[in-house]
Amino acid sequence: MKKQPTLEQAMQRLDEIVKQMDDGGLPLEDALKLFEEGTGLVRLCDGKLRDARLKVETLSQGLEPKPQEVSEA
């Protein structure tokens, strides 16, 4: 089983793919392979960022001050 790249590795590879595709001159078959790889990496990055955001939200819930009850006088 192949190990998933880290977020940083995936983003670096995405940058490489974008540069290759921007340069043009790729045969259609190669461009499609790069596009397919890129879309997979975008999904991977999105999932990792979503997981990180959820973890931060979960951890910060314990750090946020609880609203104080307002007593009416």
Short mmCIF file of C-alpha atoms in Angstrom, two decimals:
data_model
loop_
_atom_site.label_atom_id
_atom_site.label_comp_id
_atom_site.label_asym_id
_atom_site.label_seq_id
_atom_site.Cartn_x
_atom_site.Cartn_y
_atom_site.Cartn_z
CA MET A 1 0.00 0.00 0.00
CA LYS A 2 1.35 3.41 -1.00
CA LYS A 3 1.65 5.99 1.78
CA GLN A 4 -0.35 9.19 1.27
CA PRO A 5 1.70 12.33 0.83
CA THR A 6 1.63 15.01 3.48
CA LEU A 7 -0.33 18.18 2.78
CA GLU A 8 2.90 19.99 1.98
CA GLN A 9 4.08 17.25 -0.40
CA ALA A 10 0.71 17.18 -2.16
CA MET A 11 0.69 20.95 -2.58
CA GLN A 12 4.25 20.92 -3.92
CA ARG A 13 3.32 18.24 -6.45
CA LEU A 14 0.24 20.24 -7.44
CA ASP A 15 2.46 23.25 -8.07
CA GLU A 16 4.69 21.11 -10.29
CA ILE A 17 1.68 19.82 -12.23
CA VAL A 18 0.32 23.32 -12.78
CA LYS A 19 3.71 24.51 -14.07
CA GLN A 20 3.96 21.54 -16.46
CA MET A 21 0.48 22.14 -17.79
CA ASP A 22 1.00 25.90 -18.07
CA ASP A 23 4.13 25.35 -20.15
CA GLY A 24 1.95 23.65 -22.75
CA GLY A 25 3.26 21.36 -25.40
CA LEU A 26 2.17 18.22 -23.56
CA PRO A 27 0.54 15.49 -25.59
CA LEU A 28 -3.14 15.16 -24.72
CA GLU A 29 -2.63 11.78 -23.03
CA ASP A 30 0.06 13.20 -20.72
CA ALA A 31 -2.02 16.28 -19.95
CA LEU A 32 -4.98 14.09 -19.01
CA LYS A 33 -2.80 11.96 -16.71
CA LEU A 34 -1.49 15.08 -14.99
CA PHE A 35 -5.01 16.49 -14.69
CA GLU A 36 -6.22 13.24 -13.14
CA GLU A 37 -3.32 13.21 -10.68
CA GLY A 38 -3.96 16.86 -9.85
CA THR A 39 -7.65 16.37 -9.13
CA GLY A 40 -6.80 13.50 -6.80
CA LEU A 41 -4.29 15.68 -4.98
CA VAL A 42 -6.84 18.51 -4.67
CA ARG A 43 -9.29 16.07 -3.04
CA LEU A 44 -6.56 14.82 -0.73
CA CYS A 45 -5.59 18.38 0.31
CA ASP A 46 -9.23 19.33 0.82
CA GLY A 47 -9.78 16.33 3.09
CA LYS A 48 -6.65 17.03 5.12
CA LEU A 49 -7.60 20.70 5.54
CA ARG A 50 -11.16 19.78 6.51
CA ASP A 51 -9.85 17.31 9.11
CA ALA A 52 -7.45 19.91 10.51
CA ARG A 53 -10.21 22.54 10.73
CA LEU A 54 -12.48 20.08 12.55
CA LYS A 55 -9.70 19.20 14.97
CA VAL A 56 -8.97 22.89 15.68
CA GLU A 57 -12.67 23.59 16.23
CA THR A 58 -12.97 20.60 18.55
CA LEU A 59 -9.89 21.56 20.55
CA SER A 60 -10.83 25.23 20.75
CA GLN A 61 -14.28 24.44 22.15
CA GLY A 62 -12.62 23.59 25.44
CA LEU A 63 -10.65 26.84 25.40
CA GLU A 64 -13.46 29.28 24.65
CA PRO A 65 -14.92 31.03 27.66
CA LYS A 66 -18.47 29.99 28.27
CA PRO A 67 -21.01 32.76 28.01
CA GLN A 68 -21.99 34.04 31.41
CA GLU A 69 -25.62 34.03 32.31
CA VAL A 70 -27.07 37.48 32.45
CA SER A 71 -29.24 37.93 35.52
CA GLU A 72 -32.03 40.39 35.31
CA ALA A 73 -32.15 42.77 38.26
#
